[in-house]
Amino acid sequence: MDDWSSIRLCDVVNLILGGVLFFSPWLFDLSSGAQWQTASIVGIIIAVLSIAALAAFAVWEEWFILLAGIGLIVSPWLLGFQNSDAMIINVVIGVAVAVLAAFEVWLTREDEAQVAASD
């Protein structure tokens, strides 16, 4: 894969974002409840999927990371966050994770199309 380094870099950034999200309740002093649980659970999911993608890349991992990012974006409204800091953190990290995952999916689709065209 020609863009393997770009894909790997996206996974490393998603791993870092997952870690920041996991530790955000402590870093930004978020209130307990849905904000705390969402940040912890989705942060672990993103980090684990990013590690899995770094270990053995598969497109399905990126689709799940994309879904986790979208879920993170809509979670403040679905769960009724009372803390605006938690809302901003979830939306910003969710957008970044979703964009990176979508970019990785696009890169793999482009690579598959180039391989198919060269055959």
mmCIF file with all atom_site columns, C-alpha atoms in Angstrom, residues 6-102:
data_model
loop_
_atom_site.group_PDB
_atom_site.id
_atom_site.type_symbol
_atom_site.label_atom_id
_atom_site.label_alt_id
_atom_site.label_comp_id
_atom_site.label_asym_id
_atom_site.label_entity_id
_atom_site.label_seq_id
_atom_site.pdbx_PDB_ins_code
_atom_site.Cartn_x
_atom_site.Cartn_y
_atom_site.Cartn_z
_atom_site.occupancy
_atom_site.B_iso_or_equiv
_atom_site.pdbx_formal_charge
_atom_site.auth_seq_id
_atom_site.auth_comp_id
_atom_site.auth_asym_id
_atom_site.auth_atom_id
_atom_site.pdbx_PDB_model_num
ATOM 1  C CA . SER A 1 6   ? -0.440  8.008  6.057  1.00 0.00 ? 6   SER A CA 1
ATOM 2  C CA . ILE A 1 7   ? -2.766  5.309  7.318  1.00 0.00 ? 7   ILE A CA 1
ATOM 3  C CA . ARG A 1 8   ? -0.446  4.448  10.172 1.00 0.00 ? 8   ARG A CA 1
ATOM 4  C CA . LEU A 1 9   ? -0.125  8.119  11.116 1.00 0.00 ? 9   LEU A CA 1
ATOM 5  C CA . CYS A 1 10  ? -3.928  8.464  11.214 1.00 0.00 ? 10  CYS A CA 1
ATOM 6  C CA . ASP A 1 11  ? -4.137  5.447  13.532 1.00 0.00 ? 11  ASP A CA 1
ATOM 7  C CA . VAL A 1 12  ? -1.477  6.909  15.837 1.00 0.00 ? 12  VAL A CA 1
ATOM 8  C CA . VAL A 1 13  ? -3.364  10.217 16.010 1.00 0.00 ? 13  VAL A CA 1
ATOM 9  C CA . ASN A 1 14  ? -6.622  8.357  16.713 1.00 0.00 ? 14  ASN A CA 1
ATOM 10 C CA . LEU A 1 15  ? -4.854  6.422  19.481 1.00 0.00 ? 15  LEU A CA 1
ATOM 11 C CA . ILE A 1 16  ? -3.692  9.686  21.036 1.00 0.00 ? 16  ILE A CA 1
ATOM 12 C CA . LEU A 1 17  ? -7.185  11.202 20.694 1.00 0.00 ? 17  LEU A CA 1
ATOM 13 C CA . GLY A 1 18  ? -8.675  8.099  22.337 1.00 0.00 ? 18  GLY A CA 1
ATOM 14 C CA . GLY A 1 19  ? -6.225  8.499  25.218 1.00 0.00 ? 19  GLY A CA 1
ATOM 15 C CA . VAL A 1 20  ? -7.031  12.198 25.605 1.00 0.00 ? 20  VAL A CA 1
ATOM 16 C CA . LEU A 1 21  ? -10.732 11.373 25.553 1.00 0.00 ? 21  LEU A CA 1
ATOM 17 C CA . PHE A 1 22  ? -10.297 8.653  28.173 1.00 0.00 ? 22  PHE A CA 1
ATOM 18 C CA . PHE A 1 23  ? -8.387  10.996 30.488 1.00 0.00 ? 23  PHE A CA 1
ATOM 19 C CA . SER A 1 24  ? -10.547 14.065 29.742 1.00 0.00 ? 24  SER A CA 1
ATOM 20 C CA . PRO A 1 25  ? -12.725 13.679 32.869 1.00 0.00 ? 25  PRO A CA 1
ATOM 21 C CA . TRP A 1 26  ? -9.593  14.147 34.979 1.00 0.00 ? 26  TRP A CA 1
ATOM 22 C CA . LEU A 1 27  ? -7.802  16.605 32.691 1.00 0.00 ? 27  LEU A CA 1
ATOM 23 C CA . PHE A 1 28  ? -10.780 18.937 32.312 1.00 0.00 ? 28  PHE A CA 1
ATOM 24 C CA . ASP A 1 29  ? -12.556 18.194 35.617 1.00 0.00 ? 29  ASP A CA 1
ATOM 25 C CA . LEU A 1 30  ? -15.770 16.961 34.026 1.00 0.00 ? 30  LEU A CA 1
ATOM 26 C CA . SER A 1 31  ? -18.724 16.149 36.216 1.00 0.00 ? 31  SER A CA 1
ATOM 27 C CA . SER A 1 32  ? -19.607 12.527 36.846 1.00 0.00 ? 32  SER A CA 1
ATOM 28 C CA . GLY A 1 33  ? -22.423 10.808 35.054 1.00 0.00 ? 33  GLY A CA 1
ATOM 29 C CA . ALA A 1 34  ? -23.012 10.446 31.352 1.00 0.00 ? 34  ALA A CA 1
ATOM 30 C CA . GLN A 1 35  ? -20.148 12.799 30.442 1.00 0.00 ? 35  GLN A CA 1
ATOM 31 C CA . TRP A 1 36  ? -17.646 10.774 32.453 1.00 0.00 ? 36  TRP A CA 1
ATOM 32 C CA . GLN A 1 37  ? -18.887 7.388  31.255 1.00 0.00 ? 37  GLN A CA 1
ATOM 33 C CA . THR A 1 38  ? -19.072 8.389  27.594 1.00 0.00 ? 38  THR A CA 1
ATOM 34 C CA . ALA A 1 39  ? -15.553 9.796  27.585 1.00 0.00 ? 39  ALA A CA 1
ATOM 35 C CA . SER A 1 40  ? -14.141 6.730  29.324 1.00 0.00 ? 40  SER A CA 1
ATOM 36 C CA . ILE A 1 41  ? -15.926 4.064  27.297 1.00 0.00 ? 41  ILE A CA 1
ATOM 37 C CA . VAL A 1 42  ? -15.606 5.662  23.857 1.00 0.00 ? 42  VAL A CA 1
ATOM 38 C CA . GLY A 1 43  ? -11.995 6.634  24.592 1.00 0.00 ? 43  GLY A CA 1
ATOM 39 C CA . ILE A 1 44  ? -11.153 2.996  25.341 1.00 0.00 ? 44  ILE A CA 1
ATOM 40 C CA . ILE A 1 45  ? -13.002 1.811  22.219 1.00 0.00 ? 45  ILE A CA 1
ATOM 41 C CA . ILE A 1 46  ? -11.146 4.253  19.964 1.00 0.00 ? 46  ILE A CA 1
ATOM 42 C CA . ALA A 1 47  ? -7.779  3.432  21.550 1.00 0.00 ? 47  ALA A CA 1
ATOM 43 C CA . VAL A 1 48  ? -8.268  -0.346 21.311 1.00 0.00 ? 48  VAL A CA 1
ATOM 44 C CA . LEU A 1 49  ? -9.442  -0.183 17.698 1.00 0.00 ? 49  LEU A CA 1
ATOM 45 C CA . SER A 1 50  ? -6.517  2.081  16.816 1.00 0.00 ? 50  SER A CA 1
ATOM 46 C CA . ILE A 1 51  ? -4.061  -0.350 18.390 1.00 0.00 ? 51  ILE A CA 1
ATOM 47 C CA . ALA A 1 52  ? -5.702  -3.198 16.483 1.00 0.00 ? 52  ALA A CA 1
ATOM 48 C CA . ALA A 1 53  ? -5.419  -1.210 13.248 1.00 0.00 ? 53  ALA A CA 1
ATOM 49 C CA . LEU A 1 54  ? -1.742  -0.542 13.938 1.00 0.00 ? 54  LEU A CA 1
ATOM 50 C CA . ALA A 1 55  ? -1.087  -4.214 14.663 1.00 0.00 ? 55  ALA A CA 1
ATOM 51 C CA . ALA A 1 56  ? -2.968  -5.639 11.666 1.00 0.00 ? 56  ALA A CA 1
ATOM 52 C CA . PHE A 1 57  ? -4.782  -3.157 9.458  1.00 0.00 ? 57  PHE A CA 1
ATOM 53 C CA . ALA A 1 58  ? -8.291  -4.027 8.337  1.00 0.00 ? 58  ALA A CA 1
ATOM 54 C CA . VAL A 1 59  ? -10.874 -1.668 6.866  1.00 0.00 ? 59  VAL A CA 1
ATOM 55 C CA . TRP A 1 60  ? -13.592 -2.829 9.276  1.00 0.00 ? 60  TRP A CA 1
ATOM 56 C CA . GLU A 1 61  ? -11.613 -1.319 12.173 1.00 0.00 ? 61  GLU A CA 1
ATOM 57 C CA . GLU A 1 62  ? -11.742 2.062  10.502 1.00 0.00 ? 62  GLU A CA 1
ATOM 58 C CA . TRP A 1 63  ? -15.495 1.777  9.954  1.00 0.00 ? 63  TRP A CA 1
ATOM 59 C CA . PHE A 1 64  ? -15.971 1.078  13.675 1.00 0.00 ? 64  PHE A CA 1
ATOM 60 C CA . ILE A 1 65  ? -13.723 4.012  14.588 1.00 0.00 ? 65  ILE A CA 1
ATOM 61 C CA . LEU A 1 66  ? -15.785 6.176  12.230 1.00 0.00 ? 66  LEU A CA 1
ATOM 62 C CA . LEU A 1 67  ? -18.987 5.031  13.964 1.00 0.00 ? 67  LEU A CA 1
ATOM 63 C CA . ALA A 1 68  ? -17.416 5.722  17.377 1.00 0.00 ? 68  ALA A CA 1
ATOM 64 C CA . GLY A 1 69  ? -16.505 9.246  16.222 1.00 0.00 ? 69  GLY A CA 1
ATOM 65 C CA . ILE A 1 70  ? -20.016 9.917  14.941 1.00 0.00 ? 70  ILE A CA 1
ATOM 66 C CA . GLY A 1 71  ? -21.483 8.509  18.147 1.00 0.00 ? 71  GLY A CA 1
ATOM 67 C CA . LEU A 1 72  ? -19.207 10.792 20.129 1.00 0.00 ? 72  LEU A CA 1
ATOM 68 C CA . ILE A 1 73  ? -20.385 13.806 18.119 1.00 0.00 ? 73  ILE A CA 1
ATOM 69 C CA . VAL A 1 74  ? -24.083 13.171 18.807 1.00 0.00 ? 74  VAL A CA 1
ATOM 70 C CA . SER A 1 75  ? -23.704 11.904 22.391 1.00 0.00 ? 75  SER A CA 1
ATOM 71 C CA . PRO A 1 76  ? -24.024 15.319 24.100 1.00 0.00 ? 76  PRO A CA 1
ATOM 72 C CA . TRP A 1 77  ? -27.498 15.788 22.619 1.00 0.00 ? 77  TRP A CA 1
ATOM 73 C CA . LEU A 1 78  ? -28.606 12.176 23.008 1.00 0.00 ? 78  LEU A CA 1
ATOM 74 C CA . LEU A 1 79  ? -27.464 11.968 26.625 1.00 0.00 ? 79  LEU A CA 1
ATOM 75 C CA . GLY A 1 80  ? -28.305 15.541 27.613 1.00 0.00 ? 80  GLY A CA 1
ATOM 76 C CA . PHE A 1 81  ? -24.911 16.761 28.803 1.00 0.00 ? 81  PHE A CA 1
ATOM 77 C CA . GLN A 1 82  ? -25.160 19.581 31.306 1.00 0.00 ? 82  GLN A CA 1
ATOM 78 C CA . ASN A 1 83  ? -21.470 20.510 31.078 1.00 0.00 ? 83  ASN A CA 1
ATOM 79 C CA . SER A 1 84  ? -20.569 22.608 28.043 1.00 0.00 ? 84  SER A CA 1
ATOM 80 C CA . ASP A 1 85  ? -16.883 21.652 28.378 1.00 0.00 ? 85  ASP A CA 1
ATOM 81 C CA . ALA A 1 86  ? -17.795 17.987 27.995 1.00 0.00 ? 86  ALA A CA 1
ATOM 82 C CA . MET A 1 87  ? -19.915 18.831 24.967 1.00 0.00 ? 87  MET A CA 1
ATOM 83 C CA . ILE A 1 88  ? -17.078 20.733 23.293 1.00 0.00 ? 88  ILE A CA 1
ATOM 84 C CA . ILE A 1 89  ? -14.545 17.984 24.059 1.00 0.00 ? 89  ILE A CA 1
ATOM 85 C CA . ASN A 1 90  ? -16.795 15.238 22.680 1.00 0.00 ? 90  ASN A CA 1
ATOM 86 C CA . VAL A 1 91  ? -17.696 17.114 19.517 1.00 0.00 ? 91  VAL A CA 1
ATOM 87 C CA . VAL A 1 92  ? -14.142 18.241 18.724 1.00 0.00 ? 92  VAL A CA 1
ATOM 88 C CA . ILE A 1 93  ? -12.548 14.842 19.371 1.00 0.00 ? 93  ILE A CA 1
ATOM 89 C CA . GLY A 1 94  ? -15.448 13.085 17.638 1.00 0.00 ? 94  GLY A CA 1
ATOM 90 C CA . VAL A 1 95  ? -15.053 15.209 14.503 1.00 0.00 ? 95  VAL A CA 1
ATOM 91 C CA . ALA A 1 96  ? -11.283 14.657 14.441 1.00 0.00 ? 96  ALA A CA 1
ATOM 92 C CA . VAL A 1 97  ? -11.621 10.888 14.911 1.00 0.00 ? 97  VAL A CA 1
ATOM 93 C CA . ALA A 1 98  ? -14.396 10.597 12.306 1.00 0.00 ? 98  ALA A CA 1
ATOM 94 C CA . VAL A 1 99  ? -12.483 12.662 9.735  1.00 0.00 ? 99  VAL A CA 1
ATOM 95 C CA . LEU A 1 100 ? -9.302  10.616 10.216 1.00 0.00 ? 100 LEU A CA 1
ATOM 96 C CA . ALA A 1 101 ? -11.195 7.334  9.981  1.00 0.00 ? 101 ALA A CA 1
ATOM 97 C CA . ALA A 1 102 ? -13.053 8.478  6.860  1.00 0.00 ? 102 ALA A CA 1
#
